[in-house]
CSV table of C-alpha atoms in Angstrom, one decimal:
chain,number,residue,atom,x,y,z
A,24,MET,CA,94.1,106.3,137.4
A,25,GLY,CA,92.2,108.5,135.1
A,26,PHE,CA,92.7,111.1,132.5
A,27,ARG,CA,95.1,113.6,134.0
A,28,SER,CA,96.0,116.9,132.5
A,29,SER,CA,99.6,117.1,131.6
A,30,SER,CA,101.4,120.2,132.6
A,31,VAL,CA,102.8,122.4,129.8
A,32,SER,CA,105.6,124.5,131.0
A,33,GLY,CA,108.2,126.7,129.5
A,34,GLY,CA,109.1,127.6,126.0
A,35,GLY,CA,111.7,126.3,123.6
A,36,ILE,CA,112.2,122.6,123.4
A,37,THR,CA,110.2,121.7,126.5
A,38,GLY,CA,107.3,123.8,125.2
A,39,PHE,CA,107.4,122.0,121.9
A,40,PHE,CA,107.5,118.6,123.6
A,41,GLY,CA,104.8,119.4,126.1
A,42,ASP,CA,106.4,119.0,129.5
A,43,ARG,CA,109.8,118.7,131.1
A,44,ALA,CA,109.4,115.1,132.2
A,45,PHE,CA,108.5,114.0,128.7
A,46,ALA,CA,111.4,116.0,127.1
A,47,ARG,CA,113.8,114.5,129.6
A,48,SER,CA,112.7,110.9,129.1
A,49,LEU,CA,112.7,111.4,125.3
A,50,MET,CA,116.2,112.7,125.4
A,51,HIS,CA,117.4,109.8,127.6
A,52,ILE,CA,115.9,107.2,125.3
A,53,ALA,CA,115.5,108.6,121.8
A,54,LEU,CA,118.7,110.6,121.4
A,55,PRO,CA,121.1,107.7,122.3
A,56,VAL,CA,119.1,105.2,120.3
A,57,THR,CA,119.0,107.6,117.3
A,58,LEU,CA,122.8,108.2,117.4
A,59,GLN,CA,123.3,104.5,117.8
A,60,SER,CA,121.1,103.7,114.8
A,61,MET,CA,123.0,106.3,112.7
A,62,LEU,CA,126.3,104.8,113.7
A,63,ARG,CA,125.1,101.4,112.7
A,64,ALA,CA,123.9,102.8,109.3
A,65,SER,CA,127.4,104.4,109.1
A,66,PHE,CA,128.8,100.8,109.1
A,67,SER,CA,127.3,100.1,105.7
A,68,ILE,CA,128.2,103.6,104.4
A,69,ILE,CA,131.9,103.1,105.3
A,70,ASP,CA,131.8,99.6,103.8
A,71,GLN,CA,130.2,100.8,100.6
A,72,VAL,CA,132.3,104.0,100.1
A,73,MET,CA,135.5,101.9,100.4
A,74,ILE,CA,134.2,99.1,98.3
A,75,GLY,CA,132.9,101.8,95.9
A,76,GLN,CA,136.5,102.4,94.9
A,77,LEU,CA,136.5,98.9,93.4
A,78,GLY,CA,133.6,99.5,90.9
A,79,SER,CA,129.9,98.9,90.4
A,80,ALA,CA,130.1,95.1,90.6
A,81,SER,CA,131.6,95.2,94.1
A,82,ILE,CA,129.0,97.8,95.2
A,83,SER,CA,126.1,95.6,93.9
A,84,GLY,CA,127.6,92.4,95.5
A,85,ILE,CA,128.0,93.8,99.0
A,86,GLY,CA,124.6,95.5,98.7
A,87,LEU,CA,122.8,92.3,97.7
A,88,GLY,CA,124.7,90.1,100.2
A,89,GLY,CA,123.9,92.7,102.9
A,90,LYS,CA,120.3,92.8,101.9
A,91,PHE,CA,119.7,89.1,102.7
A,92,ALA,CA,121.6,89.6,106.0
A,93,SER,CA,119.2,92.4,106.8
A,94,ILE,CA,116.4,89.8,107.1
A,95,HIS,CA,118.1,88.5,110.2
A,96,ASN,CA,118.5,92.0,111.6
A,97,VAL,CA,114.9,92.9,111.0
A,98,VAL,CA,113.6,89.6,112.6
A,99,LEU,CA,116.0,90.2,115.5
A,100,SER,CA,114.5,93.7,115.9
A,101,ALA,CA,111.1,92.1,116.2
A,102,VAL,CA,112.3,90.0,119.1
A,103,THR,CA,113.9,92.9,120.9
A,104,ALA,CA,110.7,95.0,120.2
A,105,ALA,CA,108.6,92.3,121.9
A,106,GLY,CA,111.1,92.3,124.8
A,107,ALA,CA,111.0,96.1,125.0
A,108,ILE,CA,107.1,96.0,125.2
A,109,LEU,CA,107.1,93.5,128.0
A,110,ILE,CA,110.1,94.7,130.0
A,111,SER,CA,109.0,98.3,129.9
A,112,GLN,CA,105.5,97.4,131.1
A,113,TYR,CA,106.9,95.1,133.9
A,114,LEU,CA,109.4,97.8,135.0
A,115,GLY,CA,106.6,100.3,135.0
A,116,GLN,CA,104.8,98.0,137.4
A,117,GLY,CA,107.9,97.5,139.5
A,118,SER,CA,108.2,93.8,138.7
A,119,ARG,CA,111.9,93.0,138.2
A,120,LYS,CA,111.2,89.3,138.3
A,121,ASN,CA,108.9,89.3,135.3
A,122,ALA,CA,111.2,91.7,133.5
A,123,ALA,CA,114.1,89.2,134.0
A,124,ARG,CA,112.0,86.4,132.6
A,125,SER,CA,111.1,88.5,129.5
A,126,TYR,CA,114.7,89.2,129.0
A,127,SER,CA,115.7,85.5,129.2
A,128,VAL,CA,113.0,84.2,126.9
A,129,ASN,CA,113.7,86.8,124.2
A,130,LEU,CA,117.5,86.2,124.5
A,131,LEU,CA,116.9,82.5,123.9
A,132,VAL,CA,114.7,83.2,120.9
A,133,SER,CA,117.3,85.6,119.5
A,134,LEU,CA,120.0,83.0,119.7
A,135,ALA,CA,117.9,80.4,118.0
A,136,ILE,CA,117.1,82.8,115.1
A,137,ALA,CA,120.8,83.6,114.8
A,138,ALA,CA,121.7,79.9,114.6
A,139,VAL,CA,119.2,79.4,111.7
A,140,PHE,CA,120.3,82.4,109.7
A,141,THR,CA,124.0,81.6,110.2
A,142,LEU,CA,123.4,78.0,108.9
A,143,VAL,CA,121.4,79.2,105.9
A,144,SER,CA,123.8,82.1,105.0
A,145,THR,CA,127.0,79.9,105.1
A,146,ARG,CA,125.6,76.8,103.4
A,147,PHE,CA,123.2,78.2,100.8
A,148,ALA,CA,124.7,81.6,99.9
A,149,GLU,CA,125.1,80.8,96.2
A,150,PRO,CA,121.5,79.9,95.4
A,151,ILE,CA,120.2,82.7,97.5
A,152,LEU,CA,122.3,85.4,95.6
A,153,GLY,CA,121.1,83.8,92.4
A,154,LEU,CA,117.6,85.1,93.2
A,155,TYR,CA,118.8,88.7,93.3
A,156,THR,CA,120.9,89.0,90.1
A,157,GLN,CA,121.9,87.1,87.0
A,158,ASP,CA,125.3,88.8,86.8
A,159,ASP,CA,128.0,86.2,87.7
A,160,ALA,CA,130.6,88.6,89.0
A,161,THR,CA,128.1,90.4,91.3
A,162,ARG,CA,126.7,87.1,92.5
A,163,ALA,CA,130.1,85.7,93.4
A,164,LEU,CA,131.1,88.9,95.3
A,165,GLY,CA,127.8,88.9,97.2
A,166,GLN,CA,128.3,85.2,98.2
A,167,THR,CA,131.7,85.9,99.6
A,168,TYR,CA,130.4,88.9,101.6
A,169,LEU,CA,127.4,87.0,103.0
A,170,GLN,CA,129.2,83.9,104.0
A,171,THR,CA,131.7,85.9,106.1
A,172,TYR,CA,129.2,88.5,107.5
A,173,ALA,CA,126.9,85.7,108.8
A,174,TRP,CA,129.2,85.1,111.7
A,175,SER,CA,128.1,88.5,113.2
A,176,PHE,CA,124.6,87.2,113.8
A,177,PHE,CA,125.4,85.5,117.1
A,178,PRO,CA,127.1,88.6,118.8
A,179,ALA,CA,124.3,90.7,117.3
A,180,ALA,CA,121.7,88.5,119.0
A,181,LEU,CA,123.5,88.6,122.3
A,182,SER,CA,123.9,92.4,122.4
A,183,GLY,CA,120.4,93.1,121.0
A,184,MET,CA,118.6,92.1,124.2
A,185,ALA,CA,121.2,93.6,126.5
A,186,GLU,CA,120.8,96.9,124.6
A,187,THR,CA,117.0,96.6,125.0
A,188,LEU,CA,117.2,96.1,128.7
A,189,LEU,CA,119.5,99.1,129.1
A,190,CYS,CA,117.1,101.2,127.1
A,191,CYS,CA,114.2,100.1,129.3
A,192,MET,CA,116.3,101.2,132.3
A,193,GLU,CA,116.7,104.6,130.6
A,194,ALA,CA,120.4,104.0,130.1
A,195,ALA,CA,120.5,104.0,126.3
A,196,VAL,CA,123.8,106.0,126.4
A,197,PHE,CA,125.8,102.9,127.1
A,198,PRO,CA,124.8,101.0,123.9
A,199,LEU,CA,125.7,104.3,122.1
A,200,ILE,CA,129.2,104.3,123.5
A,201,ALA,CA,129.6,100.6,122.5
A,202,SER,CA,128.5,101.5,118.9
A,203,MET,CA,130.9,104.4,118.7
A,204,THR,CA,133.8,102.2,119.7
A,205,SER,CA,132.9,99.5,117.3
A,206,LEU,CA,132.4,102.0,114.5
A,207,CYS,CA,136.0,103.2,115.0
A,208,ILE,CA,137.2,99.6,114.9
A,209,ASN,CA,135.2,98.9,111.8
A,210,THR,CA,136.6,101.9,110.0
A,211,GLY,CA,140.2,101.1,110.9
A,212,LEU,CA,139.9,97.4,109.9
A,213,ASN,CA,138.1,98.4,106.7
A,214,CYS,CA,141.1,100.5,105.7
A,215,LEU,CA,143.5,97.7,106.5
A,216,LEU,CA,141.6,94.7,105.1
A,217,ILE,CA,139.9,96.0,102.0
A,218,PHE,CA,143.0,97.6,100.5
A,219,GLY,CA,145.7,95.6,102.2
A,220,HIS,CA,147.4,98.4,104.2
A,221,GLY,CA,149.8,97.7,107.0
A,222,GLY,CA,151.3,94.6,105.3
A,223,LEU,CA,147.9,92.8,105.4
A,224,PRO,CA,146.5,91.1,102.3
A,225,ALA,CA,143.9,93.1,100.2
A,226,LEU,CA,140.7,91.1,100.8
A,227,GLY,CA,138.3,93.5,99.1
A,228,VAL,CA,134.6,92.6,99.8
A,229,GLN,CA,135.6,89.9,102.2
A,230,GLY,CA,137.7,92.4,104.2
A,231,ALA,CA,134.7,94.6,104.7
A,232,ALA,CA,132.7,91.6,106.1
A,233,VAL,CA,135.6,90.6,108.4
A,234,ALA,CA,135.8,94.1,109.8
A,235,SER,CA,132.0,94.2,110.4
A,236,VAL,CA,132.1,90.9,112.3
A,237,ALA,CA,135.1,92.0,114.5
A,238,ALA,CA,133.3,95.3,115.3
A,239,GLN,CA,130.1,93.5,116.3
A,240,VAL,CA,132.0,91.2,118.6
A,241,VAL,CA,133.6,94.2,120.4
A,242,SER,CA,130.3,96.0,120.6
A,243,CYS,CA,128.7,92.9,122.2
A,244,LEU,CA,131.4,92.6,124.9
A,245,LEU,CA,131.2,96.3,125.7
A,246,VAL,CA,127.4,96.2,126.0
A,247,TYR,CA,127.5,93.4,128.5
A,248,LEU,CA,130.1,95.1,130.5
A,249,PHE,CA,128.0,98.2,130.7
A,250,LEU,CA,124.9,96.1,131.6
A,251,ALA,CA,126.8,94.4,134.5
A,252,VAL,CA,127.8,97.8,135.8
A,253,ARG,CA,124.2,99.2,135.5
A,254,LEU,CA,122.7,96.2,137.2
A,255,ARG,CA,125.1,96.4,140.1
A,256,LYS,CA,124.3,100.1,140.5
A,257,LYS,CA,120.6,99.3,140.6
A,258,GLN,CA,121.3,96.3,143.0
A,259,TRP,CA,119.5,94.0,140.6
A,260,ARG,CA,120.7,90.4,140.4
A,261,LEU,CA,119.5,89.5,136.9
A,262,ARG,CA,119.0,85.7,136.6
A,263,PHE,CA,118.4,83.7,133.5
A,264,THR,CA,114.9,82.2,134.1
A,265,LEU,CA,112.2,80.8,131.9
A,266,GLY,CA,109.5,80.2,134.5
A,267,PHE,CA,106.5,81.6,132.8
A,268,THR,CA,103.0,80.5,133.6
A,269,ARG,CA,100.8,79.3,130.8
A,270,PRO,CA,98.8,82.6,130.6
A,271,GLU,CA,102.0,84.6,130.6
A,272,LEU,CA,103.4,82.4,127.7
A,273,LEU,CA,100.2,82.9,125.8
A,274,THR,CA,100.5,86.7,126.3
A,275,TYR,CA,104.1,86.6,125.1
A,276,ALA,CA,103.2,84.5,122.1
A,277,LYS,CA,100.4,86.9,121.1
A,278,ILE,CA,102.9,89.7,121.1
A,279,LEU,CA,105.9,88.0,119.6
A,280,LEU,CA,104.5,85.8,116.9
A,281,PRO,CA,102.6,88.6,115.0
A,282,LEU,CA,105.7,90.7,115.4
A,283,LEU,CA,108.0,88.0,114.0
A,284,ALA,CA,105.6,87.3,111.1
A,285,SER,CA,105.2,91.0,110.4
A,286,GLU,CA,108.9,91.9,110.4
A,287,PHE,CA,109.9,88.8,108.5
A,288,LEU,CA,107.3,89.3,105.8
A,289,TRP,CA,108.1,93.0,105.6
A,290,SER,CA,111.8,92.2,105.2
A,291,LEU,CA,111.1,89.5,102.7
A,292,GLY,CA,109.1,92.1,100.7
A,293,GLU,CA,112.1,94.5,100.9
A,294,ASN,CA,114.3,91.7,99.5
A,295,VAL,CA,111.8,91.2,96.7
A,296,TYR,CA,112.3,94.9,95.9
A,297,SER,CA,116.0,94.4,95.8
A,298,ALA,CA,115.6,91.5,93.5
A,299,ILE,CA,113.6,93.7,91.2
A,300,TYR,CA,116.3,96.3,91.2
A,301,GLY,CA,119.0,93.7,90.6
A,302,ASN,CA,117.1,92.2,87.6
A,303,ILE,CA,116.7,95.7,86.1
A,304,GLY,CA,120.5,95.7,85.6
A,305,THR,CA,123.8,95.9,87.5
A,306,GLN,CA,124.0,99.7,87.1
A,307,ALA,CA,120.5,100.2,88.5
A,308,CYS,CA,121.3,97.9,91.4
A,309,ALA,CA,124.6,99.7,92.0
A,310,ALA,CA,122.8,103.1,92.1
A,311,MET,CA,120.2,101.8,94.5
A,312,THR,CA,122.9,100.2,96.7
A,313,MET,CA,124.8,103.5,96.8
A,314,THR,CA,121.6,105.3,98.2
A,315,THR,CA,120.6,102.6,100.6
A,316,PRO,CA,123.0,103.7,103.4
A,317,ILE,CA,121.7,107.2,103.2
A,318,GLN,CA,118.1,106.0,103.4
A,319,CYS,CA,119.1,103.9,106.4
A,320,LEU,CA,120.9,106.9,107.9
A,321,MET,CA,117.9,109.1,107.6
A,322,VAL,CA,115.5,106.5,108.9
A,323,GLY,CA,118.0,105.7,111.7
A,324,ALA,CA,118.2,109.3,112.6
A,325,LEU,CA,114.6,109.2,113.7
A,326,SER,CA,114.3,105.5,114.8
A,327,GLY,CA,114.9,106.7,118.3
A,328,LEU,CA,111.4,108.2,118.3
A,329,SER,CA,109.9,104.9,117.4
A,330,LYS,CA,111.9,103.2,120.2
A,331,ALA,CA,110.9,105.9,122.6
A,332,ALA,CA,107.3,105.5,121.6
A,333,ALA,CA,107.4,101.7,122.4
A,334,ILE,CA,109.1,102.3,125.8
A,335,LEU,CA,107.5,105.5,127.1
A,336,ILE,CA,103.9,104.7,125.9
A,337,GLY,CA,104.4,101.1,127.1
A,338,LYS,CA,105.2,102.3,130.6
A,339,SER,CA,102.2,104.7,130.6
A,340,LEU,CA,99.9,101.9,129.5
A,341,GLY,CA,101.4,99.6,132.2
A,342,THR,CA,100.3,102.1,134.9
A,343,GLN,CA,97.0,102.8,133.1
A,344,GLU,CA,97.8,106.5,132.3
A,345,TYR,CA,96.0,106.5,129.0
A,346,ASP,CA,95.8,110.2,128.7
A,347,ARG,CA,99.6,110.6,129.0
A,348,ALA,CA,100.1,107.7,126.5
A,349,TYR,CA,97.9,109.4,123.9
A,350,ARG,CA,99.5,112.8,124.4
A,351,ASP,CA,103.0,111.4,124.2
A,352,ALA,CA,102.0,109.6,121.0
A,353,GLN,CA,100.9,112.9,119.4
A,354,ARG,CA,104.1,114.7,120.5
A,355,LEU,CA,106.3,112.0,119.0
A,356,MET,CA,104.4,112.2,115.7
A,357,ARG,CA,104.9,115.9,115.6
A,358,CYS,CA,108.6,115.6,116.4
A,359,GLY,CA,109.0,113.0,113.6
A,360,LEU,CA,107.3,115.1,111.0
A,361,ALA,CA,109.4,118.2,111.8
A,362,ALA,CA,112.7,116.3,111.9
A,363,SER,CA,112.0,114.3,108.7
A,364,LEU,CA,111.2,117.5,106.7
A,365,VAL,CA,114.5,119.0,107.9
A,366,LEU,CA,116.5,115.9,106.9
A,367,SER,CA,114.8,115.8,103.5
A,368,ALA,CA,115.8,119.4,102.8
A,369,LEU,CA,119.4,118.5,103.8
A,370,LEU,CA,119.4,115.5,101.5
A,371,LEU,CA,118.3,117.6,98.5
A,372,VAL,CA,121.1,120.1,99.2
A,373,PHE,CA,123.9,117.6,99.8
A,374,GLY,CA,122.8,114.5,97.8
A,375,ARG,CA,124.7,115.2,94.7
A,376,LEU,CA,127.9,115.8,96.7
A,377,TYR,CA,127.5,112.3,98.3
A,378,THR,CA,127.4,110.5,95.0
A,379,THR,CA,130.7,112.0,93.9
A,380,ILE,CA,132.7,110.0,96.5
A,381,TYR,CA,132.1,106.7,94.6
A,382,ARG,CA,134.3,105.7,91.7
A,383,VAL,CA,131.5,104.6,89.3
A,384,GLU,CA,130.2,105.4,85.8
A,385,PRO,CA,128.6,108.9,85.4
A,386,GLU,CA,125.3,107.2,84.5
A,387,VAL,CA,125.3,105.3,87.8
A,388,ARG,CA,126.1,108.6,89.7
A,389,ALA,CA,123.3,110.5,88.1
A,390,THR,CA,120.8,107.7,88.7
A,391,ALA,CA,121.8,107.5,92.4
A,392,TYR,CA,121.2,111.3,92.9
A,393,LEU,CA,117.7,110.9,91.3
A,394,LEU,CA,117.0,108.1,93.7
A,395,LEU,CA,118.0,110.4,96.6
A,396,VAL,CA,115.6,113.1,95.4
A,397,VAL,CA,112.8,110.6,95.3
A,398,PHE,CA,113.6,109.3,98.8
A,399,ALA,CA,113.7,112.9,100.1
A,400,VAL,CA,110.1,113.4,98.9
A,401,ILE,CA,108.7,110.2,100.4
A,402,SER,CA,110.7,110.2,103.6
A,403,PRO,CA,108.3,112.2,105.8
A,404,VAL,CA,105.5,109.7,105.1
A,405,LYS,CA,107.8,106.8,105.7
A,406,VAL,CA,108.9,108.2,109.1
A,407,GLN,CA,105.3,108.8,110.2
A,408,ASN,CA,104.5,105.2,109.4
A,409,MET,CA,107.6,104.0,111.3
A,410,ILE,CA,106.7,105.9,114.5
A,411,LEU,CA,103.0,105.1,114.4
A,412,GLY,CA,103.2,101.4,113.3
A,413,GLY,CA,106.7,100.6,114.6
A,414,GLY,CA,106.3,102.2,118.0
A,415,ILE,CA,103.0,103.5,119.1
A,416,LEU,CA,100.7,100.6,118.1
A,417,LYS,CA,103.2,98.0,119.3
A,418,SER,CA,103.5,99.6,122.7
A,419,GLY,CA,100.0,98.4,123.6
A,420,GLY,CA,100.9,94.8,122.6
A,421,LYS,CA,98.4,94.8,119.7
A,422,THR,CA,100.9,93.3,117.3
A,423,ASN,CA,98.3,91.5,115.4
A,424,TYR,CA,97.1,94.8,114.1
A,425,THR,CA,100.6,95.7,112.9
A,426,LEU,CA,100.9,92.3,111.2
A,427,ALA,CA,97.7,93.0,109.2
A,428,ILE,CA,98.8,96.5,108.3
A,429,ASP,CA,102.3,95.4,107.2
A,430,LEU,CA,100.9,92.6,105.1
A,431,ILE,CA,98.5,95.0,103.4
A,432,GLY,CA,101.2,97.5,102.7
A,433,THR,CA,104.0,95.2,101.5
A,434,TRP,CA,102.2,92.3,99.8
A,435,GLY,CA,98.9,93.9,99.0
A,436,PHE,CA,100.4,97.0,97.4
A,437,GLY,CA,104.2,97.1,97.4
A,438,VAL,CA,105.2,93.9,95.6
A,439,PRO,CA,102.5,94.1,92.9
A,440,LEU,CA,103.4,97.8,92.3
A,441,GLY,CA,107.1,96.9,92.0
A,442,PHE,CA,106.5,94.2,89.4
A,443,LEU,CA,104.1,96.3,87.5
A,444,ALA,CA,106.4,99.3,87.4
A,445,ALA,CA,109.6,97.3,86.6
A,446,PHE,CA,108.5,94.6,84.2
A,447,VAL,CA,105.2,95.7,82.7
A,448,LEU,CA,105.6,99.5,82.5
A,449,LYS,CA,109.4,99.1,82.3
A,450,LEU,CA,110.1,102.2,84.3
A,451,PRO,CA,113.6,103.2,85.2
A,452,VAL,CA,114.8,102.4,88.7
A,453,ALA,CA,113.8,105.9,90.1
A,454,GLY,CA,110.3,105.4,88.7
A,455,VAL,CA,110.1,102.0,90.4
A,456,LEU,CA,111.1,103.5,93.7
A,457,PHE,CA,108.5,106.3,93.4
A,458,ALA,CA,105.8,103.8,92.5
A,459,LEU,CA,106.7,101.7,95.5
A,460,ALA,CA,106.1,104.8,97.7
A,461,GLY,CA,102.4,104.3,97.1
A,462,ARG,CA,102.4,101.3,99.3
A,463,MET,CA,102.9,103.5,102.4
A,464,CYS,CA,99.7,105.4,102.2
A,465,PRO,CA,97.0,102.8,102.9
A,466,PRO,CA,98.8,101.2,105.8
A,467,GLY,CA,99.5,104.7,107.3
A,468,ALA,CA,95.8,105.6,107.2
A,469,LEU,CA,94.8,102.3,108.7
A,470,ALA,CA,97.4,102.6,111.5
A,471,ALA,CA,96.1,106.1,112.4
A,472,ALA,CA,92.6,104.7,112.5
A,473,VAL,CA,93.6,101.9,114.8
A,474,GLN,CA,95.5,104.2,117.1
A,475,LYS,CA,92.4,106.5,117.4
A,476,ALA,CA,90.3,103.4,118.1
A,477,GLN,CA,92.6,102.3,120.9
A,478,LEU,CA,92.3,105.8,122.5
A,479,ASP,CA,88.5,105.6,122.2
A,480,ALA,CA,88.5,102.2,123.9
A,481,ALA,CA,90.6,103.7,126.7
A,482,VAL,CA,88.1,106.6,127.1
A,483,VAL,CA,85.2,104.2,127.3
A,484,THR,CA,87.0,102.3,130.1
A,485,GLU,CA,87.8,105.6,132.0
A,486,VAL,CA,84.1,106.6,131.9
A,487,GLN,CA,82.9,103.2,133.0
A,488,HIS,CA,85.3,103.3,136.0
A,489,GLY,CA,84.1,106.8,137.0
A,490,TYR,CA,87.4,108.6,136.2
A,491,ILE,CA,85.6,111.0,133.8
A,492,THR,CA,82.4,112.4,135.2
A,493,GLY,CA,79.7,115.0,134.4
A,494,LYS,CA,79.3,116.6,131.0
A,495,ARG,CA,82.8,115.6,130.0
A,496,ALA,CA,81.9,111.9,130.5
A,497,THR,CA,78.7,112.2,128.4
A,498,LEU,CA,80.5,114.1,125.6
A,499,TYR,CA,83.7,111.9,125.5
A,500,GLY,CA,82.1,108.6,126.4
A,501,ASN,CA,79.3,108.6,123.9
A,502,ALA,CA,81.5,109.7,121.0
A,503,ALA,CA,84.3,107.4,121.9
A,504,ALA,CA,82.1,104.4,122.4
A,505,GLY,CA,80.4,104.9,119.0
A,506,ALA,CA,83.7,105.3,117.2
A,507,TRP,CA,85.3,102.3,118.9
A,508,ALA,CA,82.2,100.1,118.3
A,509,LYS,CA,82.1,101.1,114.6
A,510,LEU,CA,85.8,100.3,113.9
A,511,LYS,CA,85.7,97.1,115.9
A,512,ALA,CA,82.7,95.9,114.0
A,513,ASN,CA,84.2,96.7,110.6
A,514,PHE,CA,87.8,95.5,111.1
A,515,LEU,CA,89.3,94.8,114.5
A,516,HIS,CA,87.0,91.8,115.4
A,517,LYS,CA,88.8,89.8,112.7
A,518,PHE,CA,92.0,89.9,114.9
């Protein structure tokens, strides 16, 4: 299969996306995943808005407890991303047997990771929270939240792979329905358990954690119900099997291990940033925690594009349609840039209104709004990096590249910049956040270079197999071969 010319038809939305097939697939995958991610981000917004009525210490406690729990969520997303890469490529090849094996292996890994994080979070919560803040009240509240919330890790692990399989089958609307249902349950239980309505005891921070655990359990049950219905409709008897050959296991390990290392080290870096904010002061930590749900909501609003990149481009690569893979990647990048600019504008307009719903000191409210302004400025760059590094590069299975890029961004630039800004220059928390934005530029440039190099390698392959001929072969082949050889010699050979 060679470089095919993609048809561009119609105006409006399909004209912007490039073709009707791409627009349809994007809507089937990205839109439900985006809405689902936004609903998940809404969990923390609801928790924090309600907890925000109890004061800055409660806001900081739930924020720091949730920050450590986010390491599990990020590591779990690495496993599901590896599953999405393999399952989408196998389904693109029509191999349900291999897709089932990928699902089974990733499910087992997910459960093992959940067991480790549940043990650590329930047994060692106190020393963990001590790393984030020296405030005794904040630390105690964070410990209470984390020890309870940890019991959501198992249902999250179970539902994560089921949702991934549904997305790869282009049935992402079902996880969306499950998330909407669990959000309603979470909201209702928050109201009852945090403040003690309906004759129930007022549990405060612990009530928010209990509500989140219950909502996650319901979501897990619904997702597996939807998966069973979908499999029956497709006449697919999904069996739990681990029968990989040695070469297949090596391929899986080459994809998963760099992803795990990359996501874990990135999340660990994010937790270092939280510790920096926490040690600046309780008010600074409370302000940052107030803005975190909005940051997650904005990134979640466009996370569907990253997920769509991994699945759509993965399928094209599985069938060796390199031209379509490249063009889809460019379309997704354009969509992400346009949408992130719109969301940043909305944040600038409505950010101040958001901060008024918290019952906190005026200084904390003013700092929170300033942090939202900073995030609105840096958000477009962040989204481009997410789509490029989190979706496009990973779709080809080159997760060792993303590991190197993430390490450079987080530990080569981010952590040193954070310590320099907070403890040497002693900038306020908004200045620290803006300084940390500098970590995104070098990795973004490097990821773009690697993506271009992968395209050049694909062009060289097409020329060698005779799919591109004549003057076009000479023009494309020579330029691509030279660019690919140069980048490989200077960087990629190390991986």
